[in-house]
C-alpha atoms as a printed R data frame, in Angstrom:
    type eleno elety resid chain resno       x       y       z
1   ATOM     1    CA   MET     A     1  16.708 -85.033  42.355
2   ATOM     2    CA   VAL     A     2  18.762 -82.224  40.962
3   ATOM     3    CA   MET     A     3  17.304 -78.749  41.283
4   ATOM     4    CA   MET     A     4  18.242 -76.050  38.703
5   ATOM     5    CA   LYS     A     5  19.379 -72.784  40.141
6   ATOM     6    CA   HIS     A     6  18.072 -69.601  38.418
7   ATOM     7    CA   PRO     A     7  20.410 -66.633  38.286
8   ATOM     8    CA   PHE     A     8  19.598 -63.861  40.802
9   ATOM     9    CA   LEU     A     9  19.534 -61.097  38.079
10  ATOM    10    CA   SER     A    10  17.270 -62.883  35.655
11  ATOM    11    CA   LEU     A    11  14.130 -60.928  36.606
12  ATOM    12    CA   PRO     A    12  15.700 -57.457  36.333
13  ATOM    13    CA   LEU     A    13  17.305 -58.392  33.048
14  ATOM    14    CA   LEU     A    14  13.954 -59.543  31.750
15  ATOM    15    CA   LEU     A    15  12.334 -56.228  32.705
16  ATOM    16    CA   MET     A    16  15.104 -54.270  30.998
17  ATOM    17    CA   LEU     A    17  14.669 -56.266  27.804
18  ATOM    18    CA   ILE     A    18  10.920 -55.607  27.786
19  ATOM    19    CA   PHE     A    19  11.426 -51.844  28.363
20  ATOM    20    CA   SER     A    20  14.053 -51.602  25.630
21  ATOM    21    CA   SER     A    21  11.832 -53.431  23.139
22  ATOM    22    CA   THR     A    22   8.904 -51.122  23.919
23  ATOM    23    CA   THR     A    23  11.056 -48.009  23.455
24  ATOM    24    CA   ILE     A    24  12.335 -49.214  20.081
25  ATOM    25    CA   LEU     A    25   8.822 -49.976  18.869
26  ATOM    26    CA   VAL     A    26   7.583 -46.488  19.893
27  ATOM    27    CA   GLN     A    27  10.502 -44.812  18.116
28  ATOM    28    CA   LYS     A    28   9.872 -46.790  14.926
29  ATOM    29    CA   SER     A    29   6.172 -45.903  15.038
30  ATOM    30    CA   SER     A    30   6.962 -42.202  15.461
31  ATOM    31    CA   ALA     A    31   9.390 -42.283  12.546
32  ATOM    32    CA   ALA     A    32   6.854 -43.974  10.282
33  ATOM    33    CA   THR     A    33   4.136 -41.349  10.990
34  ATOM    34    CA   PRO     A    34   5.390 -37.782  10.265
35  ATOM    35    CA   ALA     A    35   4.169 -34.968  12.510
36  ATOM    36    CA   PRO     A    36   1.355 -32.885  10.938
37  ATOM    37    CA   GLU     A    37   2.462 -29.516   9.511
38  ATOM    38    CA   PRO     A    38   0.918 -26.374  11.036
39  ATOM    39    CA   ALA     A    39  -2.089 -25.195   9.026
40  ATOM    40    CA   GLU     A    40  -1.567 -21.969   7.026
41  ATOM    41    CA   SER     A    41  -3.847 -19.085   7.971
42  ATOM    42    CA   ALA     A    42  -6.426 -18.157   5.330
43  ATOM    43    CA   PRO     A    43  -5.962 -14.787   3.594
44  ATOM    44    CA   THR     A    44  -8.038 -11.900   4.932
45  ATOM    45    CA   ASP     A    45 -11.447 -11.593   3.254
46  ATOM    46    CA   ILE     A    46 -13.395  -8.398   4.009
47  ATOM    47    CA   ILE     A    47 -16.713  -9.939   2.928
48  ATOM    48    CA   ARG     A    48 -16.252 -12.918   5.252
49  ATOM    49    CA   ILE     A    49 -15.391 -10.566   8.135
50  ATOM    50    CA   LEU     A    50 -18.515  -8.420   7.641
51  ATOM    51    CA   ARG     A    51 -20.794 -11.438   7.206
52  ATOM    52    CA   LYS     A    52 -19.493 -12.942  10.431
53  ATOM    53    CA   ALA     A    53 -20.104  -9.656  12.274
54  ATOM    54    CA   GLY     A    54 -23.663  -9.340  10.884
55  ATOM    55    CA   GLY     A    55 -25.701  -6.220  10.119
56  ATOM    56    CA   PHE     A    56 -23.706  -5.077   7.055
57  ATOM    57    CA   ALA     A    57 -25.772  -6.458   4.156
58  ATOM    58    CA   THR     A    58 -25.961  -3.142   2.242
59  ATOM    59    CA   LEU     A    59 -22.247  -2.452   2.646
60  ATOM    60    CA   ILE     A    60 -21.429  -5.990   1.482
61  ATOM    61    CA   ARG     A    61 -23.578  -5.524  -1.627
62  ATOM    62    CA   LEU     A    62 -21.840  -2.236  -2.476
63  ATOM    63    CA   LEU     A    63 -18.401  -3.747  -1.911
64  ATOM    64    CA   GLN     A    64 -19.224  -6.565  -4.311
65  ATOM    65    CA   THR     A    65 -20.908  -4.512  -7.066
66  ATOM    66    CA   THR     A    66 -18.115  -1.934  -7.105
67  ATOM    67    CA   LYS     A    67 -15.390  -4.630  -6.911
68  ATOM    68    CA   VAL     A    68 -13.835  -2.744  -3.999
69  ATOM    69    CA   SER     A    69 -13.870  -5.932  -1.908
70  ATOM    70    CA   THR     A    70 -11.471  -7.549  -4.385
71  ATOM    71    CA   GLN     A    71  -9.299  -4.433  -4.296
72  ATOM    72    CA   ILE     A    72  -9.158  -4.509  -0.474
73  ATOM    73    CA   ASN     A    73  -8.176  -8.175  -0.325
74  ATOM    74    CA   SER     A    74  -5.490  -7.590  -2.942
75  ATOM    75    CA   GLN     A    75  -4.089  -4.562  -1.105
76  ATOM    76    CA   LEU     A    76  -3.843  -6.540   2.124
77  ATOM    77    CA   LEU     A    77  -1.725  -9.148   0.328
78  ATOM    78    CA   THR     A    78   0.631  -6.679  -1.363
79  ATOM    79    CA   SER     A    79   0.770  -3.644   0.949
80  ATOM    80    CA   ASN     A    80   2.753  -3.340   4.163
81  ATOM    81    CA   GLY     A    81   0.856  -0.318   5.459
82  ATOM    82    CA   GLY     A    82  -2.471  -2.046   5.980
83  ATOM    83    CA   LEU     A    83  -5.960  -0.531   5.735
84  ATOM    84    CA   THR     A    84  -8.579   1.040   7.972
85  ATOM    85    CA   MET     A    85 -12.270   0.823   7.143
86  ATOM    86    CA   PHE     A    86 -15.222   2.763   8.577
87  ATOM    87    CA   ALA     A    87 -18.138   0.368   8.114
88  ATOM    88    CA   PRO     A    88 -21.677   1.834   8.098
89  ATOM    89    CA   ASN     A    89 -24.208  -0.714   9.305
90  ATOM    90    CA   ASP     A    90 -27.576  -1.366   7.669
91  ATOM    91    CA   ASN     A    91 -29.300   1.183   9.934
92  ATOM    92    CA   ALA     A    92 -26.886   3.863   8.699
93  ATOM    93    CA   PHE     A    93 -27.819   3.193   5.068
94  ATOM    94    CA   SER     A    94 -31.542   3.034   5.842
95  ATOM    95    CA   SER     A    95 -31.379   6.535   7.357
96  ATOM    96    CA   LEU     A    96 -30.261   8.030   4.024
97  ATOM    97    CA   LYS     A    97 -32.712   9.963   1.887
98  ATOM    98    CA   PRO     A    98 -34.925   7.477  -0.024
99  ATOM    99    CA   GLY     A    99 -33.475   6.694  -3.438
100 ATOM   100    CA   PHE     A   100 -30.116   8.301  -2.644
101 ATOM   101    CA   LEU     A   101 -27.997   5.230  -3.438
102 ATOM   102    CA   ASN     A   102 -29.913   4.552  -6.656
103 ATOM   103    CA   SER     A   103 -29.302   8.133  -7.782
104 ATOM   104    CA   LEU     A   104 -25.532   7.611  -7.676
105 ATOM   105    CA   SER     A   105 -23.599   6.578 -10.744
106 ATOM   106    CA   ASP     A   106 -21.265   3.579 -10.621
107 ATOM   107    CA   GLU     A   107 -18.306   5.958 -10.329
108 ATOM   108    CA   GLN     A   108 -19.921   7.770  -7.391
109 ATOM   109    CA   LYS     A   109 -20.720   4.487  -5.609
110 ATOM   110    CA   ASN     A   110 -17.089   3.484  -5.967
111 ATOM   111    CA   LYS     A   111 -15.962   6.873  -4.619
112 ATOM   112    CA   LEU     A   112 -18.398   6.569  -1.699
113 ATOM   113    CA   ILE     A   113 -16.887   3.245  -0.590
114 ATOM   114    CA   GLN     A   114 -13.321   4.496  -1.127
115 ATOM   115    CA   PHE     A   115 -14.198   7.489   1.082
116 ATOM   116    CA   HIS     A   116 -14.666   5.019   3.966
117 ATOM   117    CA   LEU     A   117 -11.133   3.606   3.555
118 ATOM   118    CA   LEU     A   118  -7.852   4.926   4.925
119 ATOM   119    CA   PRO     A   119  -4.729   3.646   3.116
120 ATOM   120    CA   THR     A   120  -3.008   2.771   6.424
121 ATOM   121    CA   PHE     A   121  -3.755   0.719   9.511
122 ATOM   122    CA   VAL     A   122  -4.894   2.929  12.413
123 ATOM   123    CA   SER     A   123  -5.603   1.571  15.869
124 ATOM   124    CA   VAL     A   124  -8.080   3.268  18.212
125 ATOM   125    CA   SER     A   125  -5.235   4.667  20.315
126 ATOM   126    CA   ASN     A   126  -3.499   6.189  17.257
127 ATOM   127    CA   PHE     A   127  -6.297   8.341  15.784
128 ATOM   128    CA   ASP     A   128  -4.915  11.359  17.642
129 ATOM   129    CA   THR     A   129  -1.712  11.087  15.577
130 ATOM   130    CA   LEU     A   130  -3.511  11.751  12.263
131 ATOM   131    CA   SER     A   131  -3.227  15.113  10.520
132 ATOM   132    CA   ASN     A   132  -6.413  16.728   9.208
133 ATOM   133    CA   PRO     A   133  -7.772  16.541   6.634
134 ATOM   134    CA   VAL     A   134  -7.175  12.803   6.675
135 ATOM   135    CA   ARG     A   135  -6.486  11.319   3.265
136 ATOM   136    CA   THR     A   136  -8.882   8.592   2.144
137 ATOM   137    CA   GLN     A   137  -8.668   6.303  -0.852
138 ATOM   138    CA   ALA     A   138 -11.251   8.479  -2.630
139 ATOM   139    CA   GLY     A   139  -8.638  11.220  -3.089
140 ATOM   140    CA   ASP     A   140  -7.019  14.092  -1.241
141 ATOM   141    CA   ASP     A   141  -9.066  17.120  -2.327
142 ATOM   142    CA   PRO     A   142  -9.010  19.251   0.877
143 ATOM   143    CA   TYR     A   143 -12.413  20.800   0.123
144 ATOM   144    CA   ARG     A   144 -14.551  18.255  -1.709
145 ATOM   145    CA   LEU     A   145 -13.164  15.079  -0.100
146 ATOM   146    CA   ALA     A   146 -12.162  16.346   3.339
147 ATOM   147    CA   LEU     A   147 -12.342  13.920   6.281
148 ATOM   148    CA   ASN     A   148 -11.483  15.386   9.684
149 ATOM   149    CA   VAL     A   149 -10.872  13.200  12.731
150 ATOM   150    CA   THR     A   150 -10.681  14.315  16.357
151 ATOM   151    CA   SER     A   151  -9.842  12.000  19.236
152 ATOM   152    CA   SER     A   152 -10.290  12.340  22.978
153 ATOM   153    CA   GLY     A   153  -9.375   9.259  24.948
154 ATOM   154    CA   ASN     A   154 -11.228   6.327  23.412
155 ATOM   155    CA   GLN     A   155 -13.830   8.560  21.730
156 ATOM   156    CA   VAL     A   156 -13.210   9.305  18.053
157 ATOM   157    CA   ASN     A   157 -15.327  11.811  16.118
158 ATOM   158    CA   ILE     A   158 -15.396  12.096  12.325
159 ATOM   159    CA   THR     A   159 -16.795  14.951  10.240
160 ATOM   160    CA   THR     A   160 -17.051  15.354   6.477
161 ATOM   161    CA   GLY     A   161 -18.692  18.772   6.304
162 ATOM   162    CA   ILE     A   162 -22.009  16.997   5.625
163 ATOM   163    CA   VAL     A   163 -22.293  14.519   8.524
164 ATOM   164    CA   ASN     A   164 -20.755  14.132  11.996
165 ATOM   165    CA   VAL     A   165 -20.088  10.594  13.194
166 ATOM   166    CA   THR     A   166 -18.868   9.024  16.430
167 ATOM   167    CA   LEU     A   167 -16.769   5.911  15.955
168 ATOM   168    CA   GLY     A   168 -18.528   2.776  17.219
169 ATOM   169    CA   GLY     A   169 -17.045  -0.500  18.295
170 ATOM   170    CA   THR     A   170 -14.263  -2.444  16.633
171 ATOM   171    CA   VAL     A   171 -15.621  -5.002  14.178
172 ATOM   172    CA   TYR     A   172 -12.253  -6.575  13.371
173 ATOM   173    CA   THR     A   173  -8.541  -5.958  13.801
174 ATOM   174    CA   ASP     A   174  -5.462  -8.062  13.103
175 ATOM   175    CA   HIS     A   175  -2.785  -5.321  13.119
176 ATOM   176    CA   GLN     A   176  -3.051  -5.103   9.328
177 ATOM   177    CA   LEU     A   177  -6.761  -4.426   8.799
178 ATOM   178    CA   ALA     A   178  -8.940  -2.449  11.198
179 ATOM   179    CA   VAL     A   179 -12.717  -2.297  10.690
180 ATOM   180    CA   TYR     A   180 -14.732   0.130  12.850
181 ATOM   181    CA   GLN     A   181 -18.518   0.420  12.884
182 ATOM   182    CA   VAL     A   182 -20.119   3.823  12.245
183 ATOM   183    CA   ASP     A   183 -23.823   4.598  12.601
184 ATOM   184    CA   LYS     A   184 -23.897   7.063   9.672
185 ATOM   185    CA   VAL     A   185 -22.725   6.869   6.073
186 ATOM   186    CA   LEU     A   186 -19.754   9.190   5.520
187 ATOM   187    CA   LEU     A   187 -21.033  11.524   2.802
188 ATOM   188    CA   PRO     A   188 -18.382  13.643   1.029
189 ATOM   189    CA   ARG     A   189 -19.016  17.273   0.086
190 ATOM   190    CA   ASP     A   190 -18.220  16.259  -3.489
191 ATOM   191    CA   PHE     A   191 -21.753  14.846  -3.826
192 ATOM   192    CA   PHE     A   192 -23.499  18.021  -2.674
193 ATOM   193    CA   VAL     A   193 -21.362  21.010  -3.688
194 ATOM   194    CA   ALA     A   194 -21.670  22.169  -7.296
195 ATOM   195    CA   LYS     A   195 -18.471  21.904  -9.252
196 ATOM   196    CA   PRO     A   196 -17.091  25.165 -10.710
197 ATOM   197    CA   PRO     A   197 -17.580  25.581 -14.477
198 ATOM   198    CA   ALA     A   198 -14.677  24.566 -16.649
199 ATOM   199    CA   PRO     A   199 -12.601  27.515 -17.920
200 ATOM   200    CA   ALA     A   200 -13.180  28.544 -21.544
201 ATOM   201    CA   PRO     A   201 -10.557  27.173 -23.920
202 ATOM   202    CA   ALA     A   202  -7.887  29.662 -24.955
203 ATOM   203    CA   PRO     A   203  -7.977  30.738 -28.641
204 ATOM   204    CA   GLU     A   204  -5.456  29.070 -30.875
205 ATOM   205    CA   LYS     A   205  -2.290  31.057 -31.582
206 ATOM   206    CA   SER     A   206  -2.328  30.218 -35.275
207 ATOM   207    CA   THR     A   207  -5.719  31.937 -35.654
208 ATOM   208    CA   LYS     A   208  -4.378  35.075 -34.019
209 ATOM   209    CA   VAL     A   209  -1.336  35.177 -36.282
210 ATOM   210    CA   SER     A   210  -3.428  34.521 -39.362
211 ATOM   211    CA   SER     A   211  -5.936  37.287 -38.470
212 ATOM   212    CA   LYS     A   212  -3.170  39.770 -37.751
213 ATOM   213    CA   LYS     A   213  -1.430  38.988 -41.025
214 ATOM   214    CA   LYS     A   214  -4.672  39.382 -42.936
215 ATOM   215    CA   SER     A   215  -5.289  42.742 -41.248
216 ATOM   216    CA   ASP     A   216  -1.765  43.926 -42.088
217 ATOM   217    CA   ASP     A   217  -2.186  42.872 -45.723
218 ATOM   218    CA   SER     A   218  -5.475  44.775 -45.942
219 ATOM   219    CA   ASP     A   219  -3.874  47.927 -44.524
220 ATOM   220    CA   GLU     A   220  -1.015  47.678 -47.004
221 ATOM   221    CA   SER     A   221  -3.473  47.230 -49.887
222 ATOM   222    CA   VAL     A   222  -5.487  50.321 -48.899
223 ATOM   223    CA   ALA     A   223  -2.329  52.331 -48.483
224 ATOM   224    CA   GLY     A   224  -1.092  51.175 -51.897
225 ATOM   225    CA   ASP     A   225  -4.370  52.200 -53.544
226 ATOM   226    CA   ASN     A   226  -4.231  55.643 -51.930
227 ATOM   227    CA   ASP     A   227  -0.646  56.151 -53.085
228 ATOM   228    CA   SER     A   228  -1.541  55.130 -56.652
229 ATOM   229    CA   GLY     A   229  -4.445  57.616 -56.719
230 ATOM   230    CA   ALA     A   230  -2.248  60.427 -55.455
231 ATOM   231    CA   ILE     A   231   0.392  59.746 -58.148
232 ATOM   232    CA   GLY     A   232  -2.265  59.741 -60.915
233 ATOM   233    CA   VAL     A   233  -3.650  63.163 -59.921
234 ATOM   234    CA   LYS     A   234  -0.164  64.619 -59.682
235 ATOM   235    CA   GLN     A   235   0.734  63.403 -63.192
236 ATOM   236    CA   GLN     A   236  -2.455  64.903 -64.619
237 ATOM   237    CA   ASN     A   237  -1.621  68.267 -63.054
238 ATOM   238    CA   LEU     A   238   1.892  68.205 -64.557
239 ATOM   239    CA   MET     A   239   0.464  67.492 -68.035
240 ATOM   240    CA   TRP     A   240  -1.582  70.746 -68.003
241 ATOM   241    CA   ILE     A   241   1.446  72.992 -67.364
242 ATOM   242    CA   PRO     A   242   2.903  72.912 -70.968
243 ATOM   243    CA   VAL     A   243  -0.542  73.511 -72.419
244 ATOM   244    CA   ALA     A   244  -1.032  76.589 -70.278
245 ATOM   245    CA   VAL     A   245   2.406  77.951 -71.216
246 ATOM   246    CA   ALA     A   246   1.757  77.449 -74.957
247 ATOM   247    CA   THR     A   247  -1.581  79.221 -74.686
248 ATOM   248    CA   ILE     A   248   0.018  82.248 -73.029
249 ATOM   249    CA   ILE     A   249   2.728  82.486 -75.735
250 ATOM   250    CA   LEU     A   250   0.208  82.312 -78.608
251 ATOM   251    CA   THR     A   251  -1.927  84.938 -76.950
252 ATOM   252    CA   SER     A   252   1.079  87.304 -76.676
253 ATOM   253    CA   PHE     A   253   1.931  86.992 -80.409
254 ATOM   254    CA   SER     A   254  -1.642  87.540 -81.445
255 ATOM   255    CA   TRP     A   255  -1.592  90.894 -79.762
């Protein structure tokens, strides 16, 4: 009986072949299934941020009715400076005088929301770098729209000349948008200080010139009439001289 001899390296070779086949199959599978692309971050939405935080229903309604929410989202996409928002909560709005919001015109509601927005991103640690009065998106009138900020450590105080507010906690920050809670609505002096009356319009120059010309013409006319009267009297006096002389001569001959 003849026995077949198996090569000594047959088992290791077999294991190597199995490992190589497995590696090739894994590589082919990886090449067939592309790696998923990283998901793009959603654009910042101020309404979504406030809804997630909770307690800002009145502010959300004002942002939507004035269209300022759309403006904010657009600015965050196009501006490099960012934005800072002071967000009054529902308790802050409920502490206002009854009917105050309804008494505001659409333009005033828009200005009120813009008064709570700074046109740059400001972190809590950087409020002490601001120069007063701080410019808001409502305008930069130093008297009617003044917003003054003082900072001491982590405490930030805000005054408008009507209300004094202490900055609350941070609602949201992403190094482009900062939203801070405030427990009072920031009321500008513009809503409470009477505006000065508009100056009276200056008279038109053409009217002045026309009146002066008319006055000059009248003076010339009066002067002309006076001169004509004086000449007439003088002529009448000269006409009587020959008559008087003739009378004297006749009288002398009659004697």
